[in-house]
XYZ file of C-alpha atoms in Angstrom:
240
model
C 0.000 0.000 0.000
C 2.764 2.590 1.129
C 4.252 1.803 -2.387
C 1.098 2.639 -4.513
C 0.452 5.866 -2.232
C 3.746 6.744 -2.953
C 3.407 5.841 -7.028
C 0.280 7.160 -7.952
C -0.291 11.091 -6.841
C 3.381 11.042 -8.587
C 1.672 10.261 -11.754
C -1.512 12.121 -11.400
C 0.330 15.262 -11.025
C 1.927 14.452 -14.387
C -1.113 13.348 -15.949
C -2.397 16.575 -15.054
C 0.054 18.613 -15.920
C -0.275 17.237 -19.858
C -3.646 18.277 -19.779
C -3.309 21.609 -18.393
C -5.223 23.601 -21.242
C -7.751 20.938 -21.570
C -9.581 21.632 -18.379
C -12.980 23.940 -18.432
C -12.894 26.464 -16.173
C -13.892 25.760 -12.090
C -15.780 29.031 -11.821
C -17.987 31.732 -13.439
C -14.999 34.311 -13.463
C -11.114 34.865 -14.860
C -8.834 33.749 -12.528
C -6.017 35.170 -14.695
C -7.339 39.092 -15.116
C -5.633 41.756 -13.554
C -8.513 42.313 -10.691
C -7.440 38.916 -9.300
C -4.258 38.949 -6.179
C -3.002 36.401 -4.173
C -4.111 36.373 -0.372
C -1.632 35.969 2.433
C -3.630 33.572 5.909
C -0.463 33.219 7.296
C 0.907 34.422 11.138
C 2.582 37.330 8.992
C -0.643 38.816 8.463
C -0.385 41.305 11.477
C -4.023 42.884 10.030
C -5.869 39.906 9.798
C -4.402 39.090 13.580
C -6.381 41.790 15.100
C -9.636 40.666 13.336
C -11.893 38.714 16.022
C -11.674 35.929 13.498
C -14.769 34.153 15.187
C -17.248 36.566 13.998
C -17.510 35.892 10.160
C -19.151 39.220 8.984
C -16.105 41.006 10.403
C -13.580 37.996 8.652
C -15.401 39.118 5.770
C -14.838 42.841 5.993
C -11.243 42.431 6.883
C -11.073 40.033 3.059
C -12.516 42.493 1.536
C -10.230 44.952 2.962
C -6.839 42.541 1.912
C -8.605 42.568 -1.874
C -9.749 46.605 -1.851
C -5.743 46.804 -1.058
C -4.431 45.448 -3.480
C -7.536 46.767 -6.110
C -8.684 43.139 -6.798
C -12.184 41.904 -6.862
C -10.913 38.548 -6.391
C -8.703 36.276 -3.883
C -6.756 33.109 -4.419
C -4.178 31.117 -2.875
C -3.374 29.146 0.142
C -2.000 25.412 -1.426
C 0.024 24.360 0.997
C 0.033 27.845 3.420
C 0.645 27.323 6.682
C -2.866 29.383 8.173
C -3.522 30.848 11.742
C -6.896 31.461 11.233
C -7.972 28.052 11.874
C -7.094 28.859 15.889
C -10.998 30.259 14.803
C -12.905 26.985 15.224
C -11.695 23.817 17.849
C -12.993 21.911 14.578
C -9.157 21.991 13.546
C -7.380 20.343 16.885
C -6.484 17.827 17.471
C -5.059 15.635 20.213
C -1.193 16.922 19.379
C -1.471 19.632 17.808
C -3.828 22.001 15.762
C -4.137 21.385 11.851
C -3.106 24.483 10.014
C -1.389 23.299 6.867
C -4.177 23.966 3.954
C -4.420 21.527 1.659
C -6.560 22.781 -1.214
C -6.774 26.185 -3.310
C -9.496 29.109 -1.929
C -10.939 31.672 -4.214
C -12.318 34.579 -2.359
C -15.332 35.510 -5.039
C -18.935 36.914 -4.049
C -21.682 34.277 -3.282
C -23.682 32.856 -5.946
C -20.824 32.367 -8.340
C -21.165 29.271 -10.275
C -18.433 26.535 -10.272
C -18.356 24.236 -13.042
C -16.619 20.832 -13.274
C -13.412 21.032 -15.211
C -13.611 17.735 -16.900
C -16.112 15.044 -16.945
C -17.145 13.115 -13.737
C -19.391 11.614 -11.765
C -20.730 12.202 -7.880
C -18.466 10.256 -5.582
C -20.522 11.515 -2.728
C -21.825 15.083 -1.073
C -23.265 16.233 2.088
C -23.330 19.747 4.600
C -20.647 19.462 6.641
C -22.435 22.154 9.195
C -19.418 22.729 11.856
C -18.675 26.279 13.007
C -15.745 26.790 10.573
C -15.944 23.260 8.466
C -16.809 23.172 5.016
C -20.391 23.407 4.841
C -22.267 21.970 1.647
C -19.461 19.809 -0.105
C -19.110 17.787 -3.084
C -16.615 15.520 -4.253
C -16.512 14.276 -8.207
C -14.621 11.565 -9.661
C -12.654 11.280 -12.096
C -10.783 9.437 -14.493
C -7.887 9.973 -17.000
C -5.518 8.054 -18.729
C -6.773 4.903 -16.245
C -5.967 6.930 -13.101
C -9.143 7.417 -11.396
C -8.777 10.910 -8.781
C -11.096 13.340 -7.195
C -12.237 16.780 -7.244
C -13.602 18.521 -3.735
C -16.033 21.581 -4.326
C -16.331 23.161 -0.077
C -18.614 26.232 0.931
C -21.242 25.662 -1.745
C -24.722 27.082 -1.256
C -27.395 24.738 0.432
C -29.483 24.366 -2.899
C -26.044 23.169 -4.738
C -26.558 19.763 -3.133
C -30.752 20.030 -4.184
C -30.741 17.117 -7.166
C -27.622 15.357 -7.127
C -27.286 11.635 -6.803
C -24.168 9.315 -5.744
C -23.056 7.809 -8.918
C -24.306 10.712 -11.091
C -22.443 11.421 -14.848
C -22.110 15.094 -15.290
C -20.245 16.160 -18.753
C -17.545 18.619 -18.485
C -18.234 22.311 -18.069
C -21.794 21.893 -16.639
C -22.954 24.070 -13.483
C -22.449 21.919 -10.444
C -23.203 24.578 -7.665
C -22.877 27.753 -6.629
C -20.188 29.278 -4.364
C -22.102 29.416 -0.618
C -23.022 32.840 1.450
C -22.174 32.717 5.067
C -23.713 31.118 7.671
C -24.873 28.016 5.621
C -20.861 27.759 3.889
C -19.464 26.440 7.080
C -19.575 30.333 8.471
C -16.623 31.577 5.886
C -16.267 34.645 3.990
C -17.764 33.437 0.530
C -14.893 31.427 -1.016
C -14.877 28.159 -3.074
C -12.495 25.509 -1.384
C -11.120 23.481 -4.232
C -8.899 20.256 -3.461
C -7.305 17.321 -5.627
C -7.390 13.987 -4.172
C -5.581 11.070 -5.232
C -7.617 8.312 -3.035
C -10.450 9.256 -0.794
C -9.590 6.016 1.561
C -12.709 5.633 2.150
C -14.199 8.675 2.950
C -17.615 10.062 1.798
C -18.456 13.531 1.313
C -15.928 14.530 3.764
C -11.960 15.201 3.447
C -9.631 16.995 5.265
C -8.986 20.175 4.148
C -6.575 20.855 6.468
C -3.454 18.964 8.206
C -1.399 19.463 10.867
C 2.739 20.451 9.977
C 4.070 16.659 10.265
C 1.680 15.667 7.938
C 2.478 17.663 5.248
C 4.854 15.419 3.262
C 2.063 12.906 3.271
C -1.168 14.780 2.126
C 1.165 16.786 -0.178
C 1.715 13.632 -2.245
C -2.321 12.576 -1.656
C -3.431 16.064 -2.461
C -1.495 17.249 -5.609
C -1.792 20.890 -6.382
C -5.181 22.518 -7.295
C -3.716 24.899 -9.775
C -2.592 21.908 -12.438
C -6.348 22.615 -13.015
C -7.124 26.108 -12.316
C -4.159 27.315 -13.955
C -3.869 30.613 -12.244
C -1.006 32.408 -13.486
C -1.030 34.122 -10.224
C 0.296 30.873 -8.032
C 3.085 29.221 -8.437
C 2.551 25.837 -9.490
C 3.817 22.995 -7.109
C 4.498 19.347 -9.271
């Protein structure tokens, strides 16, 4: 097992890269224009430390304040960031130490954006994961290329995104799968989309973590292969 764990987020990433310009977009808005800036959830963030975090309207005001900053109507970043704001929710401890290592790609947009699947798939599984601070309304497609079977995860939809859809559902690439969620009912976020690769969901349904603690990073990093081989944001670096 250790051996194919090892093996096969190796070659996803690669298949991935090859089809870089093949993907359809993941939401309802140019992640590559000018008005979009990368946003910084990390301990140097003196700002965002003086934000009382567990009240999401003012979370909200202080992201909009990061993007009016930098004249952008739109935030993205955080593979692999090491994040504070997690201290936000005791949904992120655990017994050694609090998770803080994110794991998938946020895009800070307005609520009600669509989000699209970037390839075909089908519904692996979806449900509201309704924690203070978790992901809310989440849905996880699979899919499959070059015989390497992965998934997609879709976190702080809307309620009515997960209205419909049935485990084992095909949806052709490109069609509307939800719509990015307003807070409370996202998992009490500023409106963002959460979007994560994931090489093998061992098991889980509609659930993933999001999130890991430091000594885990090596690990998920090879489970969880970079976002942007599929959103292709010229803004982020790209991690292979």
């Amino acid at each position: 097992m250790p051996a194919l764990l090892m093996n096969k987020p190796i070659n996803l990433s690669q298949v991935l890269s090859r089809y870089r310009y093949a993907f359809a977009p993941v939401l309802d808005a140019d992640l590559n224009a000018a008005s979009v800036c990368i946003l910084d959830f990390t301990q140097s963030n003196t700002a965002l430390q003086k934000t009382d975090l567990q009240n999401t309207a003012a979370f909200d005001q202080a992201v909009q304040q990061m993007l009016g900053e930098q004249q952008a109507k739109i935030g993205v970043g955080g593979y692999l960031e090491d994040r504070f704001i997690y201290r936000r929710s005791t949904h992120f401890d655990t017994a050694a130490q609090s998770r803080n290592l994110h794991l998938g790609v946020d895009v800070w947009i307005a609520a009600g954006t669509t989000v699209f699947t970037p390839l075909n798939a089908r519904v692996h599984s979806f449900q509201d994961n309704n924690n203070f601070g978790d992901y809310g309304p989440t849905i996880i497609l699979e899919h499959e290329l070059e015989g390497i079977t992965f998934y997609t995860l879709y976190g702080h939809l809307s309620r009515p995104s997960l209205s419909g859809l049935a485990v084992g559902q095909h949806i052709a690439k490109g069609t509307k799968i939800a719509t990015v969620g307003p807070y409370p009912e996202n998992g009490n976020w500023p409106p963002h989309l959460h979007f994560q690769v994931i090489s093998s969901m061992e098991g889980r349904r509609g659930d993933y973590p999001g999130v890991a603690t430091t000594a885990e990073k090596d690990m998920y990093q090879t489970l969880c292969p970079d976002p942007n081989l599929i959103l292709q944001c010229r803004h982020l670096p790209l991690n292979l």
